[in-house]
Coordinates of C-alpha atoms in Angstrom, one line a residue:
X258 CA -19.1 22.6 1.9
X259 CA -20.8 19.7 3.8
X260 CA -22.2 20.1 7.4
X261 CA -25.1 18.3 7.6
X262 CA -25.2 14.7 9.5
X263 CA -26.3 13.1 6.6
X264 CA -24.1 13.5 4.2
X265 CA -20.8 13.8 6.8
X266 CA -21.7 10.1 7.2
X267 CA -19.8 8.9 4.2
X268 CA -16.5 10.6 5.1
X269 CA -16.8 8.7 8.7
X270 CA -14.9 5.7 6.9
X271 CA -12.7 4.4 4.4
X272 CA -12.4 1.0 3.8
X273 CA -10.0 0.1 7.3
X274 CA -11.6 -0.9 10.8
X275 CA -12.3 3.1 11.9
X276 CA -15.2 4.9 12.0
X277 CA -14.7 8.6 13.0
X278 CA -16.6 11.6 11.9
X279 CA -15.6 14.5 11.0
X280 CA -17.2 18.1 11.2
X281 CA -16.8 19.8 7.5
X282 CA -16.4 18.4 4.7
X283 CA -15.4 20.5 2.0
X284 CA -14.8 19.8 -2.5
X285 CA -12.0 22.2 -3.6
X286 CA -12.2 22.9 -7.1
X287 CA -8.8 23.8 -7.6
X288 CA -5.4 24.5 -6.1
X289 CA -6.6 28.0 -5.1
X290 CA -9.5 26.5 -3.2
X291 CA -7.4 24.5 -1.0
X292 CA -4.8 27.6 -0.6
X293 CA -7.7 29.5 1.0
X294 CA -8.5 26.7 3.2
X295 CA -5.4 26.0 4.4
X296 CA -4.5 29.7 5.3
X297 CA -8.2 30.0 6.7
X298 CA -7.1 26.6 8.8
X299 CA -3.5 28.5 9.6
X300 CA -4.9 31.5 10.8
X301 CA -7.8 30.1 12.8
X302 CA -5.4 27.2 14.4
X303 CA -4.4 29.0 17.4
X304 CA -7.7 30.2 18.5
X305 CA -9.5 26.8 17.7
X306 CA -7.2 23.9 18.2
X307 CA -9.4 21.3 17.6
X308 CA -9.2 22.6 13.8
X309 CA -7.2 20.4 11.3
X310 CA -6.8 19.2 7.9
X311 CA -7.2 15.9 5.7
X312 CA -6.9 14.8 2.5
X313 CA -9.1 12.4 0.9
X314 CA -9.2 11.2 -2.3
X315 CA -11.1 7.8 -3.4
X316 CA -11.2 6.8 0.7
X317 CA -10.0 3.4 -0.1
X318 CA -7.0 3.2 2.6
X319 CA -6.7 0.2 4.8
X320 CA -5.0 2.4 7.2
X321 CA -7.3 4.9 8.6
X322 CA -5.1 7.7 6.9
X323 CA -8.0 9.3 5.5
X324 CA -10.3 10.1 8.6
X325 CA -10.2 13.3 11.0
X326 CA -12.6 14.8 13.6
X327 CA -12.2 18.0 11.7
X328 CA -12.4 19.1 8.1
X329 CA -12.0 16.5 5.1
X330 CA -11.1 17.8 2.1
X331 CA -11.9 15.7 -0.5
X332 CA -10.4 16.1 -3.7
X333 CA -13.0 14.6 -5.5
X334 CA -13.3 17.3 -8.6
X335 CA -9.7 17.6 -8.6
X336 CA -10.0 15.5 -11.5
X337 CA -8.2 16.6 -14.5
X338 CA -5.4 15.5 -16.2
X339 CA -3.3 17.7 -17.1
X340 CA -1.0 16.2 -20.1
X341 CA 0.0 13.1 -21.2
X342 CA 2.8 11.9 -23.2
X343 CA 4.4 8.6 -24.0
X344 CA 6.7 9.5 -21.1
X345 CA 4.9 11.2 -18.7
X346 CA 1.7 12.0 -17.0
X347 CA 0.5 15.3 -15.2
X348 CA -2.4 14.6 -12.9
X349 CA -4.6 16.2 -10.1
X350 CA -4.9 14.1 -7.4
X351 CA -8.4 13.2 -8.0
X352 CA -7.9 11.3 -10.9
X353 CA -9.1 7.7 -10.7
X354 CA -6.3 5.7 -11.3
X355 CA -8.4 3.4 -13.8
X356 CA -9.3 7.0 -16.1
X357 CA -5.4 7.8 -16.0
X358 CA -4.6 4.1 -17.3
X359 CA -7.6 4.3 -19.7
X360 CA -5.4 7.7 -21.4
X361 CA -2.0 6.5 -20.8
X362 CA -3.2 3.1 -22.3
X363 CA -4.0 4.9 -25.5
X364 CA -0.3 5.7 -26.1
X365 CA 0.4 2.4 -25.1
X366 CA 2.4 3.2 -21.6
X367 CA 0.8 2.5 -18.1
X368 CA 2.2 3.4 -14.5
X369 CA 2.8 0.1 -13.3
X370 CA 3.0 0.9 -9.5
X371 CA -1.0 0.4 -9.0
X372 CA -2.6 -1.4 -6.0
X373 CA -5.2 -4.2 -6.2
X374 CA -7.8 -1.9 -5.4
X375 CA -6.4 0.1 -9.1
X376 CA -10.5 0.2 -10.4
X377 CA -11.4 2.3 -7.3
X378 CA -8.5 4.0 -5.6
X379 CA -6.8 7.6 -6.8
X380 CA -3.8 9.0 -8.0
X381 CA -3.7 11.2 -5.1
X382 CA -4.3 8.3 -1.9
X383 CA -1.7 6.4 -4.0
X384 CA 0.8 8.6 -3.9
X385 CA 0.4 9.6 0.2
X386 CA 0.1 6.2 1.1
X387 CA 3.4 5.4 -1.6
X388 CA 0.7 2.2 -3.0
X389 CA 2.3 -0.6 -5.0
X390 CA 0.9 -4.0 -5.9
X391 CA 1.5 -7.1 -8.3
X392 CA 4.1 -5.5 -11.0
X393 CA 6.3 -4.1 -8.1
X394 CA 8.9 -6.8 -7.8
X395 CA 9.5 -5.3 -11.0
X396 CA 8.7 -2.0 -11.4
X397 CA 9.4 -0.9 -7.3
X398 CA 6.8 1.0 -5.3
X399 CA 5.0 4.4 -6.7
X400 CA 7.6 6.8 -4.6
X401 CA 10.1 5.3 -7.8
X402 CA 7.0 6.8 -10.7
X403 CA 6.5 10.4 -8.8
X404 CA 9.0 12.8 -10.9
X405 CA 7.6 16.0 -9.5
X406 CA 4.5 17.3 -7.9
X407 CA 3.0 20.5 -6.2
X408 CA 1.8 20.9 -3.1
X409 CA -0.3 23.9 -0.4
X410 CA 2.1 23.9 2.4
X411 CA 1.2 24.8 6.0
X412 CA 1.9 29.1 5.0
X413 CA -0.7 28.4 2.0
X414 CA 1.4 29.0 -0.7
X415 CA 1.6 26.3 -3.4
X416 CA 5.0 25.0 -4.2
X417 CA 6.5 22.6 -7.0
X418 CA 8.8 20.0 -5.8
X419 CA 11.3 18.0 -8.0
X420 CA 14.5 16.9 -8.1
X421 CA 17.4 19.5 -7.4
X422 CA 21.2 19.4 -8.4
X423 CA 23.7 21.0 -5.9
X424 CA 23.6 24.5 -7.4
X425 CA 20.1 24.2 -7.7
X426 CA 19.4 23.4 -3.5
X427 CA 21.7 26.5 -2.7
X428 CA 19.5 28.7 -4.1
X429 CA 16.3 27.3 -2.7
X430 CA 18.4 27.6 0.7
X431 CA 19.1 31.6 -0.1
X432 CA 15.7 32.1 -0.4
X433 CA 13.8 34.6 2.6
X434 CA 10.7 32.3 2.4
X435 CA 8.8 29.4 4.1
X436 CA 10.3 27.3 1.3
X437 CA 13.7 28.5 1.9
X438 CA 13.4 27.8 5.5
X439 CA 11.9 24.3 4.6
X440 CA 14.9 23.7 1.9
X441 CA 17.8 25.0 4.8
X442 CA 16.2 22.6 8.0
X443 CA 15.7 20.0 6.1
X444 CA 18.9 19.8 4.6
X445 CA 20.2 20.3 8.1
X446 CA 18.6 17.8 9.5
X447 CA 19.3 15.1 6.7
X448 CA 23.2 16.4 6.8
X449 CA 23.3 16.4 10.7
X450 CA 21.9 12.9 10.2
X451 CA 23.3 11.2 7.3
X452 CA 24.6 8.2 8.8
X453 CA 22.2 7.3 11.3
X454 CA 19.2 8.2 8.9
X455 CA 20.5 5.8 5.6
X456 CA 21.3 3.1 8.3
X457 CA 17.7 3.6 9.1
X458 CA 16.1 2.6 5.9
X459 CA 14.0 -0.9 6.3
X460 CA 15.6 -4.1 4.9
X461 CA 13.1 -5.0 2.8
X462 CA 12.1 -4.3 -0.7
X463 CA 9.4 -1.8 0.3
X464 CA 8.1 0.0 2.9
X465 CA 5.2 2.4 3.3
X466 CA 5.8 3.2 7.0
X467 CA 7.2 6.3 8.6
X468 CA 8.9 9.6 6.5
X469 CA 11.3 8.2 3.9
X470 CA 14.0 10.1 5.1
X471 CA 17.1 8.5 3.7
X472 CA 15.6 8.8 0.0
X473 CA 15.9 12.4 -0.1
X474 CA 19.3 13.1 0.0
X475 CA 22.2 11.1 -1.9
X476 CA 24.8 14.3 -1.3
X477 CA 24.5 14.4 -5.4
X478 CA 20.9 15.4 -5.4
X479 CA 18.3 16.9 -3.1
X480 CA 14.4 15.7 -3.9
X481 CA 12.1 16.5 -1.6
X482 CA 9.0 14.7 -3.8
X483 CA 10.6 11.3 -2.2
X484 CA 9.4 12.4 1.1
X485 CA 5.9 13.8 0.3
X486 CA 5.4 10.2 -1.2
X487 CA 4.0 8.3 1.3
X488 CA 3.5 10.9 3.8
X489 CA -0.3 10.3 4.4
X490 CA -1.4 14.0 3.6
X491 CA 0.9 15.0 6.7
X492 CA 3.2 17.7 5.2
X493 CA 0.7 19.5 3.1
X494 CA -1.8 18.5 0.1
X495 CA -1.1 17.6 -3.1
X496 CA -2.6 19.5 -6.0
X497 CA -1.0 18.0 -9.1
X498 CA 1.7 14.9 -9.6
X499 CA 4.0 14.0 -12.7
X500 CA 4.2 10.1 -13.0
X501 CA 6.7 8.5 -15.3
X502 CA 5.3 5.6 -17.8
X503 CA 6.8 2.6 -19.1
X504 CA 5.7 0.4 -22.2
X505 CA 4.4 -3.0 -20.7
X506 CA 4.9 -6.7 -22.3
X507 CA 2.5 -7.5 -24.0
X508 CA 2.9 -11.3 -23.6
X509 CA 3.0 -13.4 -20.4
X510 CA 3.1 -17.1 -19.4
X511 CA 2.1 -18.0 -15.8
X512 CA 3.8 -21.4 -13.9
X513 CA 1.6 -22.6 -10.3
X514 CA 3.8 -24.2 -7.9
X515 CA 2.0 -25.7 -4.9
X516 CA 4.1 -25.6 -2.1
X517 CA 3.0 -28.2 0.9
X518 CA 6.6 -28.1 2.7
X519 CA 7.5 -24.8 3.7
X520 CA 11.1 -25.4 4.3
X521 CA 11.7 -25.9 0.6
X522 CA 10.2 -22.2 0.1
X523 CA 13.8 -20.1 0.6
X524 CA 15.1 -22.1 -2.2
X525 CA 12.1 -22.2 -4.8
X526 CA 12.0 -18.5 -4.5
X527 CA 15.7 -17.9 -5.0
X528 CA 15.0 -20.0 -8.0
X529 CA 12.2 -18.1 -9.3
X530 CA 13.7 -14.9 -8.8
X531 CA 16.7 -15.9 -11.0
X532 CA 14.3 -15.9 -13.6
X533 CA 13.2 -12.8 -12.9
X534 CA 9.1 -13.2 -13.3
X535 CA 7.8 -9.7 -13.7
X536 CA 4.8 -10.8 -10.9
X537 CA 5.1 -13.6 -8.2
X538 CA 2.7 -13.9 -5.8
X539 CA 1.0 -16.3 -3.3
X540 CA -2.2 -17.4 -1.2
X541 CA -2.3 -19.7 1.7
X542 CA -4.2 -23.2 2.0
X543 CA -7.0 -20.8 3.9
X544 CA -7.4 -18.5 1.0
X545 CA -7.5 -21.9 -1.5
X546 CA -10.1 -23.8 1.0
X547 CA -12.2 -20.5 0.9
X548 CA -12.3 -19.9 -3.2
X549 CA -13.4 -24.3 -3.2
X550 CA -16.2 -23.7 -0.8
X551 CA -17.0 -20.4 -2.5
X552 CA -16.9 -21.6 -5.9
X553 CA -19.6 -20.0 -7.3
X554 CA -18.3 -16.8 -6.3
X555 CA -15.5 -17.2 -9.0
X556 CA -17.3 -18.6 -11.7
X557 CA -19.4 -15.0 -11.0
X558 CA -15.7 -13.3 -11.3
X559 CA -14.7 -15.2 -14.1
X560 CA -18.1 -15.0 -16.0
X561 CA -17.7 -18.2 -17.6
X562 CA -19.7 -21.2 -17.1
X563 CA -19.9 -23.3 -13.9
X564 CA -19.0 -27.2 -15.4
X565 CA -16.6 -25.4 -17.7
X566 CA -14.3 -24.0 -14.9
X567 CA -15.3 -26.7 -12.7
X568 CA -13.7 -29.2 -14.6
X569 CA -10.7 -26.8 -15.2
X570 CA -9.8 -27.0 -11.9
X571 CA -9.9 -31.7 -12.0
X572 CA -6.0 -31.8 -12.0
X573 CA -5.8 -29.7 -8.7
X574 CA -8.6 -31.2 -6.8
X575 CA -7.1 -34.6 -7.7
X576 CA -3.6 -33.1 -6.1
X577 CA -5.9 -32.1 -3.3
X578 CA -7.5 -35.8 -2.9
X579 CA -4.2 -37.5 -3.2
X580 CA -1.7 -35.1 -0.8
X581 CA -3.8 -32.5 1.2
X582 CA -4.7 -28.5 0.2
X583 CA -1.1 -26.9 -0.5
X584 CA 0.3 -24.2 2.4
X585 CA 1.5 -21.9 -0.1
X586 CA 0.2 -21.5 -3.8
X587 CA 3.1 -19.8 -5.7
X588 CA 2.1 -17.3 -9.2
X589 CA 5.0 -16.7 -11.0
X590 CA 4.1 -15.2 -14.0
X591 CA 6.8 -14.1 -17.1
X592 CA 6.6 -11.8 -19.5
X593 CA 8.0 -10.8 -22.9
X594 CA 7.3 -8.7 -26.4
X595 CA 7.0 -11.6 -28.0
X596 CA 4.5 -15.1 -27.1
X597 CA 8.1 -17.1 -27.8
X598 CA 9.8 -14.9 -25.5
X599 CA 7.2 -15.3 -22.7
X600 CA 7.3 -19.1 -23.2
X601 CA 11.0 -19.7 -23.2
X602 CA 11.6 -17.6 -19.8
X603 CA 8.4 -19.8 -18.3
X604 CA 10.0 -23.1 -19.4
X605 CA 13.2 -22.6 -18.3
X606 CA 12.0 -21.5 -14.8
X607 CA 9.9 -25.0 -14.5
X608 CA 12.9 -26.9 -15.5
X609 CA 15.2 -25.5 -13.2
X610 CA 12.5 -25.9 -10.5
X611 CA 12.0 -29.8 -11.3
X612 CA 14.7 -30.7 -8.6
X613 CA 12.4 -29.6 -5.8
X614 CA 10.0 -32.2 -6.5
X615 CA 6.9 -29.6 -6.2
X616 CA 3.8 -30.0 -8.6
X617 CA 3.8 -27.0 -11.1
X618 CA 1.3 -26.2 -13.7
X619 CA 2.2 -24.3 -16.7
X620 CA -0.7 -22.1 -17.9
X621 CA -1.1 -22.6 -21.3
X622 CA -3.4 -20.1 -22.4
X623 CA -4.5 -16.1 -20.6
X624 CA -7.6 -17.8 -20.0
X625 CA -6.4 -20.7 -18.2
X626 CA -4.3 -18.5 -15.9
X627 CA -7.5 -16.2 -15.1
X628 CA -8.8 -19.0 -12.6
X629 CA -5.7 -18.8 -10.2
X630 CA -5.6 -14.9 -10.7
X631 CA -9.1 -14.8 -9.6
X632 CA -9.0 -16.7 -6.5
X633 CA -5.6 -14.2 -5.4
X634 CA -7.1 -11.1 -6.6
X635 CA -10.7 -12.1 -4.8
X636 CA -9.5 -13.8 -1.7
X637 CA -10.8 -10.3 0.1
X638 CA -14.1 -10.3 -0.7
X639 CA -14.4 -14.0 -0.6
X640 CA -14.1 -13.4 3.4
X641 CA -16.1 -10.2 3.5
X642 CA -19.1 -12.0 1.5
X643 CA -18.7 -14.8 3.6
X644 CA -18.4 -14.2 6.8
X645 CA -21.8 -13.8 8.4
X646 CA -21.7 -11.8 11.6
X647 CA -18.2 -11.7 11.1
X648 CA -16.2 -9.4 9.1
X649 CA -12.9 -8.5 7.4
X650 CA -10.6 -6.8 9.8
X651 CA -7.4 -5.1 8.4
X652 CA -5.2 -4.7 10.9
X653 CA -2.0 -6.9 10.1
X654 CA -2.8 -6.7 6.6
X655 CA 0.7 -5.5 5.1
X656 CA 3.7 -7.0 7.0
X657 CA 6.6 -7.6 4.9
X658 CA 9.9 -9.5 5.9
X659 CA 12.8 -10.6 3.2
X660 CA 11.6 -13.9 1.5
X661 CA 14.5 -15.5 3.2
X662 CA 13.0 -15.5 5.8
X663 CA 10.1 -16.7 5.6
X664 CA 10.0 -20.5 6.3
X665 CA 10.5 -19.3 9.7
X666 CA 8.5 -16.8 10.0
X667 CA 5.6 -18.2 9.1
X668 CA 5.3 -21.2 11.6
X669 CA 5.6 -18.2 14.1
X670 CA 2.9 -16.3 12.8
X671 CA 1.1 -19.4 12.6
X672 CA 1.7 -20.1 16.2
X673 CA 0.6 -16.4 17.4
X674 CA -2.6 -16.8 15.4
X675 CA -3.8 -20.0 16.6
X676 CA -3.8 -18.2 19.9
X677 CA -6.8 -16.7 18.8
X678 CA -8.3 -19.1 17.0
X679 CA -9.3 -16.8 13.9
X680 CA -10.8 -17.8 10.8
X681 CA -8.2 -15.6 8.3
X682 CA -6.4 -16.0 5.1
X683 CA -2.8 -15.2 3.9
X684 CA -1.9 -13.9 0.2
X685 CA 0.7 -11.0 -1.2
X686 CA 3.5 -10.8 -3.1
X687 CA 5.6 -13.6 -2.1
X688 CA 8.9 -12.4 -4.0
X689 CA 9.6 -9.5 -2.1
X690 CA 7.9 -11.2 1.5
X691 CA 4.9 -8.8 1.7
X692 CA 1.7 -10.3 3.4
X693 CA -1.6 -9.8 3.9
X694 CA -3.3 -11.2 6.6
X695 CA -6.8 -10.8 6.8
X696 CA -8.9 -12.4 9.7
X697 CA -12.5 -12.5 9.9
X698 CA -14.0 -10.8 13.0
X699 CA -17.0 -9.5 15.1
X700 CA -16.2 -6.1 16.2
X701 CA -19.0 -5.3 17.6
X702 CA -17.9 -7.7 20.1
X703 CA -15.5 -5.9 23.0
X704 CA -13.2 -9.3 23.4
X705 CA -12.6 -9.2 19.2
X706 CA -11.9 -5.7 19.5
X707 CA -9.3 -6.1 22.4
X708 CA -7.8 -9.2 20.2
X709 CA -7.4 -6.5 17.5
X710 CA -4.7 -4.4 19.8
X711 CA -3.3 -7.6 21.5
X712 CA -2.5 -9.1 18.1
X713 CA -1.5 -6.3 16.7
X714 CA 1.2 -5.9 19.1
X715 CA 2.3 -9.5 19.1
X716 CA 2.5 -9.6 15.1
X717 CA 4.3 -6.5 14.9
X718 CA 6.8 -7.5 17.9
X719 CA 7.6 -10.7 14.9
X720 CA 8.1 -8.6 12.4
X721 CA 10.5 -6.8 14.4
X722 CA 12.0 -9.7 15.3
X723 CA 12.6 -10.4 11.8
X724 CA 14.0 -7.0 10.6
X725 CA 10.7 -6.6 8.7
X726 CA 8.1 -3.3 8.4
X727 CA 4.2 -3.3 9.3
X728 CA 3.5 -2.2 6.3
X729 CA 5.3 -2.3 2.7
X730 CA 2.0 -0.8 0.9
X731 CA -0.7 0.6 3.0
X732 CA 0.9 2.9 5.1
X733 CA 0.4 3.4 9.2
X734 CA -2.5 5.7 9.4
X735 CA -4.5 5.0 12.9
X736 CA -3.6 1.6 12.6
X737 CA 0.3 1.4 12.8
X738 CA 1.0 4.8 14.2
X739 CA 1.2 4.1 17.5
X740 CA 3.9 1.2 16.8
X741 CA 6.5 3.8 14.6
X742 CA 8.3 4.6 17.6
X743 CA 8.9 0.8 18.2
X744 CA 9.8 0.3 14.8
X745 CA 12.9 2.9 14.3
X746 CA 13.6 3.4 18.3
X747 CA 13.7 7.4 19.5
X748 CA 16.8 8.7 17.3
X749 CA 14.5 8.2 14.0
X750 CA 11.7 8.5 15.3
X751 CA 12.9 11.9 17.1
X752 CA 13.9 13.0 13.3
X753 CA 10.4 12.1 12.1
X754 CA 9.0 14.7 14.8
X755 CA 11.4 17.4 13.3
X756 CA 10.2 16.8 10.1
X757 CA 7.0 17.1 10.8
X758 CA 7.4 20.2 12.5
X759 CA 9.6 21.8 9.5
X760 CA 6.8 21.5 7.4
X761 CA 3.8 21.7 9.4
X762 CA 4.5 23.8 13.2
X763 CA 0.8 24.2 13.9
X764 CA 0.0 20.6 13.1
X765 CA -2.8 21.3 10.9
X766 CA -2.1 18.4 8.3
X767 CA -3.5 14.7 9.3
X768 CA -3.0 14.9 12.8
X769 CA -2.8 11.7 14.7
X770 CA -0.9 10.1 11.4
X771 CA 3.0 9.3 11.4
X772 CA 3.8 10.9 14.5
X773 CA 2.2 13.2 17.0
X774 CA -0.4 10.0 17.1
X775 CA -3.2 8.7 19.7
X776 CA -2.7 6.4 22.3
X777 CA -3.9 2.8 22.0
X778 CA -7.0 3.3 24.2
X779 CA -8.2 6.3 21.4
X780 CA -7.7 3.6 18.7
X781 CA -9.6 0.9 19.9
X782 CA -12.1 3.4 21.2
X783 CA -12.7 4.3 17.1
X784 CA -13.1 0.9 15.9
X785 CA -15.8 1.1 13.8
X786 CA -18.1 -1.8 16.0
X787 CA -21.0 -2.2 13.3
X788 CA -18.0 -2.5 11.0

């Protein structure tokens, strides 16, 4: 248990724009840890309000999700895993993504649904916040790796939660318990609702915001795990998740396109995609202009030496010289079990990409592809190292609208950023339209920290626009909260409440997070202003 200033201090953040502190901190050991301190939490709740419960696992959400006022529970040495097979993986939440990897690895099987930040974050803040990253357009998000989990509800009582056939849902319904009640409201509400709630469901390939409602229930099968995935730690805390693995290829080739006409974007992408790359992603002329006045930052990534790299990159600087920095640097990278295979998907792409007249690169070697990886996967901390006074603030950092659509979406974004005139970069996962927009910023300053809520509001009110989400990976914590209502209008947003209040009628899980949340003047007021 942790009380003491000191030591509160590093459960005040994570790694979004918030700074809020908490009053206890406690390190369950085990599942029957947390059961006592959530029906300690239960039964104190109505004579102290004020107390409430979060989840935290490695605290590296973009979001917010992961700070309270009240009691963190970090699950810290929850660590263990469990079992592992070539097919599946039993783990505490806990678990460092990279140690689970480093086992699974070992049978030659990974779970493919990890985020950029996979060396850092947990198993456990991946699956609340329903985290994907660079193998998605593939693989799908993590709420498609989660086969079963357990989880303290708000009556602290662990439960285990999996997929259920008919029979099977009729007698979790019969039974004279919190879980039956859970079971029989739930399937209420999503029967009551069926229509309204599928036609709900974001077009876009993924989304991390609001309760995922309309993956639940098919009327074949009932599967209540698809909800808890991505539910921010709102609906009770996890104690132990069974991921399903896949065998990765072993070979890849990587093609560059460099993209200086936007309006020829819609079709090189359709074009790529009939290829199907297992990875294509993208940065922005900022986030290129920032790695070549950085350069010694990647050579540092890299760890290779400064003229050799330097004169790796001659062909694009000439490109640069003789036509201008690119808007959009395209990574479409292919993959096969055999270095032919890999090869022959990566050559057919290029030539049926010839008749859009772009400049394309075909990578010949791992090596030679690590440069152009480097400058995507480190366009983050290229603006956090860089930005003197100013600093990286994530706050529109995971908008997502169908590729389609994005040669006009973009000069609109454009045109609602150069309002402000921010220094910021672009990069994501162009093939499914996810973004991530990062602008440098003085918080500390009040006029940066109104920006932040006047261009939040604008961005999302595009997205909207668009039939997009604010966020496809990261999840609304204090950020995006306030904006779900917005997002799905009152019907859905009404069901979200209900939901919440199935599982959790005291509101003792995450408050503030999915629903229930603060007003816009309490978020600003929690910007973190020596952030």
């Amino acid at each position: 248990m942790i009380s003491d200033v000191a030591n509160l201090v590093r459960y005040e953040n994570d790694t979004s724009l918030f700074e809020l502190r908490p009053k206890l901190a406690v390190k369950p050991k085990n599942a029957v840890d947390i059961i006592k301190l959530v029906s300690f939490v239960s039964h104190e709740k109505d004579a102290d309000p004020s107390l409430s419960i979060t989840a935290r696992a490695a605290g590296t959400g973009m979001a917010g999700g992961a700070l309270n006022d009240s009691i963190i529970v970090d699950v810290g040495n929850m660590n263990h895993i469990k079992s592992v097979t070539a097919a599946r993986v039993v783990a505490e939440p806990g678990v460092l993504y990279r140690d689970m990897d480093a086992e699974t690895q070992k049978l030659g099987v990974i779970m493919p649904s990890f985020p950029a930040s996979r060396q850092l974050c947990a198993v456990g803040g991946m699956t609340g916040t329903n985290a994907s990253g660079e193998m998605t357009l593939t693989y799908g998000s993590t709420e498609r790796w989660v086969k079963r989990l357990k989880a303290v509800l708000s009556d602290g009582n662990e439960y285990e939660f999996g997929p259920l056939s008919l029979a099977e849902l009729e007698e979790k319904k019969k039974l004279a318990t919190f879980e039956g009640e859970v079971y029989r409201r739930m399937y209420e509400l999503l029967e009551n609702n069926y229509d309204l709630i599928k036609t709900a469901r974001p077009k876009v390939a993924k989304n991390s915001t609001g309760y995922a409602l309309w993956n639940v229930w098919d009327r074949q099968t009932f599967d209540l795990t698809k909800l808890f995935v991505g539910s921010e730690g709102t609906l009770g805390i996890f104690t132990e998740i069974e991921f399903a693995l896949i065998k990765p290829k072993r070979h890849r080739k990587l093609l560059v396109l460099f993209l200086r006409d936007l309006d020829k974007l819609p079709m090189v992408v359709e074009k790529v995609l009939a290829h199907k790359p297992e990875t294509f992603e993208s940065y922005d002329d900022h986030t290129f202009q920032f790695a070549i006045r950085f350069f010694p930052d990647i050579v540092k990534s890299l760890k290779t030496g400064i003229i050799k790299l330097g004169l790796s990159f001659i062909p694009e600087a000439l490109m640069v010289i003789r036509g201008g920095f690119p808007k959009l640097v395209l990574l479409a990278e292919f993959t096969g079990d055999s270095e032919d295979e890999a090869t022959q998907k990566a050559n057919l792409a290029f030539e049926d990409l010839k008749e859009f007249h772009v400049p394309i690169e075909t990578m010949r070697t791992q090596k030679d592809a690590e440069k152009f990886w480097t400058i995507r996967h480190e366009s983050f901390n290229l603006l956090r190292n860089h930005g003197g006074e100013n600093k990286t603030a994530p706050f529109i950092d995971d908008i997502i609208v169908a590729p389609e659509k994005l040669p006009e979406f973009l000069p609109k974004l454009a045109d609602v950023m150069s309002e402000y005139k921010l220094t910021y970069t672009i990069a994501g996962h162009i093939g499914d339209g996810n973004l991530h927009i990062i602008p440098l910023m003085n918080l500390h300053n009040a006029r940066d920290r109104d920006i932040v809520m006047e261009l939040s509001q604008k961005v999302f009110n595009l997205v909207f626009q668009f039939g997009g989400s604010m966020s496809a990976e990261h999840n609304d914590g204090l950020i995006r909260t306030a904006y779900l209502r917005q997002m799905y209008g009152d019907e859905v947003y009404r069901l979200f409440e209900e939901t919440k209040r199935i599982f959790d009628p005291k509101n003792i899980f995450n408050p503030g997070k999915k629903v229930f949340g603060h007003d816009l003047a309490y978020i600003k007021d929690h910007i973190d202003k020596v952030y």
